[in-house]
Short mmCIF file of C-alpha atoms in Angstrom, two decimals:
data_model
loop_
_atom_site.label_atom_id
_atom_site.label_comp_id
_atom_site.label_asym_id
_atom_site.label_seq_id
_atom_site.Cartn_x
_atom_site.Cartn_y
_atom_site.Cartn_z
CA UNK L 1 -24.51 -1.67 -18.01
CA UNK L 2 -23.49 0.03 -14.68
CA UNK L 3 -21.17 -0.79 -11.97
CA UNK L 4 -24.20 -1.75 -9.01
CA UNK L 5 -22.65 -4.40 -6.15
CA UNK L 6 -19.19 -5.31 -5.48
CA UNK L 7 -17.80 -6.17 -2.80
CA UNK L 8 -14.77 -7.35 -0.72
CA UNK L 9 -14.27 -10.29 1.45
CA UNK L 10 -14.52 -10.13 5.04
CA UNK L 11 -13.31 -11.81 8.36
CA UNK L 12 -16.33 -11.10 10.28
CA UNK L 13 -19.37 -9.77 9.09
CA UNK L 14 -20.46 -8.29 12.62
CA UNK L 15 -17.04 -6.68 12.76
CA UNK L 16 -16.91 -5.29 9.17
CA UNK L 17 -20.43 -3.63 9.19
CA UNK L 18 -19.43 -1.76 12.77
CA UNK L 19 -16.07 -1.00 10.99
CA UNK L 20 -17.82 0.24 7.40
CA UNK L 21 -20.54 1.91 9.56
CA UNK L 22 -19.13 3.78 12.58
CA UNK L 23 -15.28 3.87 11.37
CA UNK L 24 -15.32 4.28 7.74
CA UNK L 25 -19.13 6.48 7.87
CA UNK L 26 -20.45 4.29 5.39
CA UNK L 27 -24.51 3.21 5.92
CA UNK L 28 -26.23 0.21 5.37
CA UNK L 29 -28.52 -0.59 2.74
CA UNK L 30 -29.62 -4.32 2.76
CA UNK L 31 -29.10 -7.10 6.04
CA UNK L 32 -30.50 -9.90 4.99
CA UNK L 33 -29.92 -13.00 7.01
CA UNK L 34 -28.77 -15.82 4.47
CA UNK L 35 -27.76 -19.26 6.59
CA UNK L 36 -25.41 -18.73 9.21
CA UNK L 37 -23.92 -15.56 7.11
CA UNK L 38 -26.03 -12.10 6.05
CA UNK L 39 -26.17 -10.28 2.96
CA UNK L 40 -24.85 -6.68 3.85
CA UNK L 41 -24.36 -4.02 1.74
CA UNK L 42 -23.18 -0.53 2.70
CA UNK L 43 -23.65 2.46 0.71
CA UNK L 44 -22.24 5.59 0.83
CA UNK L 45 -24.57 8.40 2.44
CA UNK L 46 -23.67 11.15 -0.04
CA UNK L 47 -25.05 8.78 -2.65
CA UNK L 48 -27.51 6.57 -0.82
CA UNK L 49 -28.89 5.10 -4.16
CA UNK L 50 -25.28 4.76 -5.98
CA UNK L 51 -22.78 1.66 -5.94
CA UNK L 52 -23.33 -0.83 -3.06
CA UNK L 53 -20.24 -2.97 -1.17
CA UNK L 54 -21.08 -6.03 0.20
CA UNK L 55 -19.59 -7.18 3.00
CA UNK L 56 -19.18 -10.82 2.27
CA UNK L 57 -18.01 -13.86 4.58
CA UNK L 58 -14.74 -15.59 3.80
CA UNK L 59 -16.12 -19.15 2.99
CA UNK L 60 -13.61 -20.02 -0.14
CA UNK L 61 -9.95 -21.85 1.01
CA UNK L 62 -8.93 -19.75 -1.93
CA UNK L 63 -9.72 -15.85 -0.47
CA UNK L 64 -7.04 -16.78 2.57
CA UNK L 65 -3.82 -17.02 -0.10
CA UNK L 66 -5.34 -14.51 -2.16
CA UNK L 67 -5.95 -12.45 0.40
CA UNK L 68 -3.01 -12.65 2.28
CA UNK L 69 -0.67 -12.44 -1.35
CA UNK L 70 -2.49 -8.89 -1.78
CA UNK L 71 -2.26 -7.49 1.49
CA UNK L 72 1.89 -8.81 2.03
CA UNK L 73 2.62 -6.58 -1.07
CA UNK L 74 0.84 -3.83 0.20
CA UNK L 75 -1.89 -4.16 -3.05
CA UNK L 76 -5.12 -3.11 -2.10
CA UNK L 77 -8.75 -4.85 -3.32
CA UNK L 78 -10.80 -2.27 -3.29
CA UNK L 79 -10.98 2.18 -3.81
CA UNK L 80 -13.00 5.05 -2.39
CA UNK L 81 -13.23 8.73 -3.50
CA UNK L 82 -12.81 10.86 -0.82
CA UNK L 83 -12.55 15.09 -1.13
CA UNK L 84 -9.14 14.79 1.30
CA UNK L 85 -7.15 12.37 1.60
CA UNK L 86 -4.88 14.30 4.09
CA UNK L 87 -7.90 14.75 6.17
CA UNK L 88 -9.54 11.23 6.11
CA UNK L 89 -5.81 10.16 6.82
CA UNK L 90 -6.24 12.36 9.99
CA UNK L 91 -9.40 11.68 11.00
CA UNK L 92 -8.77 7.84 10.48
CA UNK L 93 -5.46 7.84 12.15
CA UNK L 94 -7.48 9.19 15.25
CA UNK L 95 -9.85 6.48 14.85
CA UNK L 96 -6.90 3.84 15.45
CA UNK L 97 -7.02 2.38 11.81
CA UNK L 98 -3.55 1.16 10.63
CA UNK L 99 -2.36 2.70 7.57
CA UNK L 100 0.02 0.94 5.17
CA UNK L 101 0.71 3.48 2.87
CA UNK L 102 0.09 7.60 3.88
CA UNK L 103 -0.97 9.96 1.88
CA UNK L 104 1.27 10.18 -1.31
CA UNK L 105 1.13 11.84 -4.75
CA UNK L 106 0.19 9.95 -7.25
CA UNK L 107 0.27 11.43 -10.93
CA UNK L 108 -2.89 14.81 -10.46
CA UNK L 109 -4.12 12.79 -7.70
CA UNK L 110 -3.55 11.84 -3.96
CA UNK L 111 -3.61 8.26 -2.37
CA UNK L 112 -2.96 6.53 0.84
CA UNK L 113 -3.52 2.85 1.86
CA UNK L 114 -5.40 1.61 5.12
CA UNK L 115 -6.19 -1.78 6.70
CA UNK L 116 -9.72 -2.24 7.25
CA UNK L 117 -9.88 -4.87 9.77
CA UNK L 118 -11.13 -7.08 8.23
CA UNK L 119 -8.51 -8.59 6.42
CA UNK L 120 -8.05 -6.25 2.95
CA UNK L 121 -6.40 -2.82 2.18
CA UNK L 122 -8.38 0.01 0.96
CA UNK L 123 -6.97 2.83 -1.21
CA UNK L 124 -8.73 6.13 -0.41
CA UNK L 125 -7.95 9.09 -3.51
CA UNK L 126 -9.23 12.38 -3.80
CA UNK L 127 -10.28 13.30 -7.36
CA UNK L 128 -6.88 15.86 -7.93
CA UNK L 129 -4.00 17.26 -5.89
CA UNK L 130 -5.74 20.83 -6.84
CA UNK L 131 -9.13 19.50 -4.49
CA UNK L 132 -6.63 19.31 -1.44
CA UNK D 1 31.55 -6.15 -2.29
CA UNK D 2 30.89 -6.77 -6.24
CA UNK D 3 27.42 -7.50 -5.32
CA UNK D 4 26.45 -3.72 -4.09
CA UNK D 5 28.02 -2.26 -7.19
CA UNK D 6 26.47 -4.60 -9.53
CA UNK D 7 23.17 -3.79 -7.09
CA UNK D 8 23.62 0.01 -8.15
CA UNK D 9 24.36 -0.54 -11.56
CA UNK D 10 20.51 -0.14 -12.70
CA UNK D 11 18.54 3.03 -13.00
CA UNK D 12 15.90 2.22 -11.96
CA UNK D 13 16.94 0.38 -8.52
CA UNK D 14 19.24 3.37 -7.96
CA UNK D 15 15.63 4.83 -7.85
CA UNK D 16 14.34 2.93 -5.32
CA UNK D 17 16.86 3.69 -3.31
CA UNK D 18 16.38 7.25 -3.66
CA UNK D 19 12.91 6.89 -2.59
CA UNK D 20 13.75 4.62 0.43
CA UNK D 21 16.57 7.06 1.60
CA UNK D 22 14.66 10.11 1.79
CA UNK D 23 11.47 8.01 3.86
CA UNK D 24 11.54 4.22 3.97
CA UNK D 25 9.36 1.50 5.18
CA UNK D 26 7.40 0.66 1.92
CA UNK D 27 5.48 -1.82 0.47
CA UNK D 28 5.67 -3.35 -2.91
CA UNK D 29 2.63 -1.44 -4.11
CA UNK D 30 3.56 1.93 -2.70
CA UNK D 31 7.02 1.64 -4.53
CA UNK D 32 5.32 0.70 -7.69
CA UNK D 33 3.23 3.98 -7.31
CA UNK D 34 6.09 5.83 -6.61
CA UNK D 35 8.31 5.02 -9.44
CA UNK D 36 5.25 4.96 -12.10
CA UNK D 37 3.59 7.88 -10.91
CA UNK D 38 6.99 10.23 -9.89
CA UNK D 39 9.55 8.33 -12.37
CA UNK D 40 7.46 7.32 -15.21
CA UNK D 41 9.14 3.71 -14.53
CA UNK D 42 6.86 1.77 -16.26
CA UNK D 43 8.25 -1.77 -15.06
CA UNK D 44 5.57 -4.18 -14.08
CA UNK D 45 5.00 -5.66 -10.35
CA UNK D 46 6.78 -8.26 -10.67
CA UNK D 47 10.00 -6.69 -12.44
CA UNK D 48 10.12 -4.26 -9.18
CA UNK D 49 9.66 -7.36 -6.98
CA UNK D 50 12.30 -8.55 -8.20
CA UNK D 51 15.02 -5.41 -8.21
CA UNK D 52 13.82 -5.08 -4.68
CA UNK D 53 15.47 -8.58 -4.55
CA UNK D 54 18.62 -8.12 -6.20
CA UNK D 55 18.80 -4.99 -3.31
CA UNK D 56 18.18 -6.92 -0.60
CA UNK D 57 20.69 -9.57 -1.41
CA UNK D 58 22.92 -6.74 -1.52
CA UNK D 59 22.31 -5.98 1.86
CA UNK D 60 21.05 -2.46 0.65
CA UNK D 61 17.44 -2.94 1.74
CA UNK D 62 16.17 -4.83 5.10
CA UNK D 63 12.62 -5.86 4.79
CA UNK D 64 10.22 -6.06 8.01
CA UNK D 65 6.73 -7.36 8.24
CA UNK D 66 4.58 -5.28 10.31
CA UNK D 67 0.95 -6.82 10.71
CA UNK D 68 0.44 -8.88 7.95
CA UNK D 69 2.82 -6.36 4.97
CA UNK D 70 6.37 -6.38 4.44
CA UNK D 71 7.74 -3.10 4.71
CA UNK D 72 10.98 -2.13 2.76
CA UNK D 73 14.03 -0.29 4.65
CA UNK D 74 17.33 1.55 3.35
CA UNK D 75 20.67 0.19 4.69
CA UNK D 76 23.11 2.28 3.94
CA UNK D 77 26.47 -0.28 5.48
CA UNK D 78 27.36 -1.77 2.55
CA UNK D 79 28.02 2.24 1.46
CA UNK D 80 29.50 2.94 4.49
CA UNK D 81 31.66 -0.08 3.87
CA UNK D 82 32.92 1.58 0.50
CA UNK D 83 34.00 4.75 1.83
CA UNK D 84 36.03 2.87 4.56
CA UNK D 85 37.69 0.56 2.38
CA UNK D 86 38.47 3.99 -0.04
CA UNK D 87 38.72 6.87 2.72
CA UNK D 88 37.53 10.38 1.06
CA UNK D 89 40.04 12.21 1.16
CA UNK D 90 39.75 15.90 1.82
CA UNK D 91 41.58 18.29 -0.84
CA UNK D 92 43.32 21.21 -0.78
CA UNK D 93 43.70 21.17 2.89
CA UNK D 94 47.53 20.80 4.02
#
């Protein structure tokens, strides 16, 4: 078995694909019009055939409490790898995203928290303090 | 008063105030990370949720939502409201 779609729910799809695109660097994979909605998937370009996020519409009544249970506690729903998080904290900070949590040591590793937009947190971590 | 000393009588919310004191405005989760990953606290979630509750009451931490998190702040009065009800005094001064 292997790990091929997840995915996190999203506000807007229009919004989160320019966000996951142009903001985050991430490039899409699959845009599939489905009903009113799309099926979008990004993927990352350093692995273009690897894990795929999909970008999908809030439709449930229960993603809203969920959602907004998560992000009040500062929990995020989803993780990248990145090589430095220092750096992508820079480089995002630039970019105007919001984060809720810089970068911090945690155990060998860094993390920091950021609010994507579109209504979740995202942890970014770099593989080991030693990669910084 | 008995509130803020029965507040500080706990390891690992003396802790969390450590942590907020030297930079605050924290969530939940990064305080969690903080004391499993720095302190080896291995309390769950909820049993930090609720310390951070027994520190707020004591009017130790403020919390502040900013966007759509709540962010958790030192307050050091009810300390400063110790040392003026018992004055340090300065030794071997006269």
């Amino acid at each position: 078995m292997r790990i091929t779609i997840t995915g996190v729910f999203v506000d807007d799809q229009e919004a989160a694909l320019a966000f996951y695109t142009d903001v985050l660097g991430f490039q899409v994979k699959h845009n599939v019009p489905v009903g009113e909605h799309a099926w979008i998937t990004v993927v990352s370009p350093s692995a273009p055939d690897g894990p795929e996020l999909l970008l999908e519409p809030v439709g449930h009544p229960a993603v809203k409490p969920y959602r907004d249970a998560l992000v009040e506690d500062g929990i995020p729903l989803a993780q990248f790898g990145v090589d430095n998080v220092e750096a992508e904290f820079e480089r995002l900070t630039a970019r105007g995203v919001t984060f809720t949590q810089p970068p911090t040591e945690y155990e060998d590793h860094m993390i920091a928290v950021f609010d994507d937009t579109c209504g979740n947190l995202i942890m970014i971590q770099s593989d080991s303090v030693a990669d910084e | 008063m008995a509130d803020v000393f029965r507040a500080l009588d706990d390891e690992t919310r003396r802790l969390i105030l450590d942590e907020l004191a030297v930079s605050d405005g924290k969530t939940l989760f990064e305080i969690c990370s903080l004391m499993a990953g720095k302190h080896g606290v291995g309390s769950t979630r909820q049993a930090i949720s609720q310390h951070l509750a027994v520190l707020e009451s004591a009017g130790l931490i403020t919390t502040e939502r900013r966007g759509r998190s709540k962010f958790h702040y030192f307050d050091s009065e009810p300390l400063a409201a110790i040392i003026r009800r018992w004055p340090i005094v300065e030794k071997g001064n006269q």
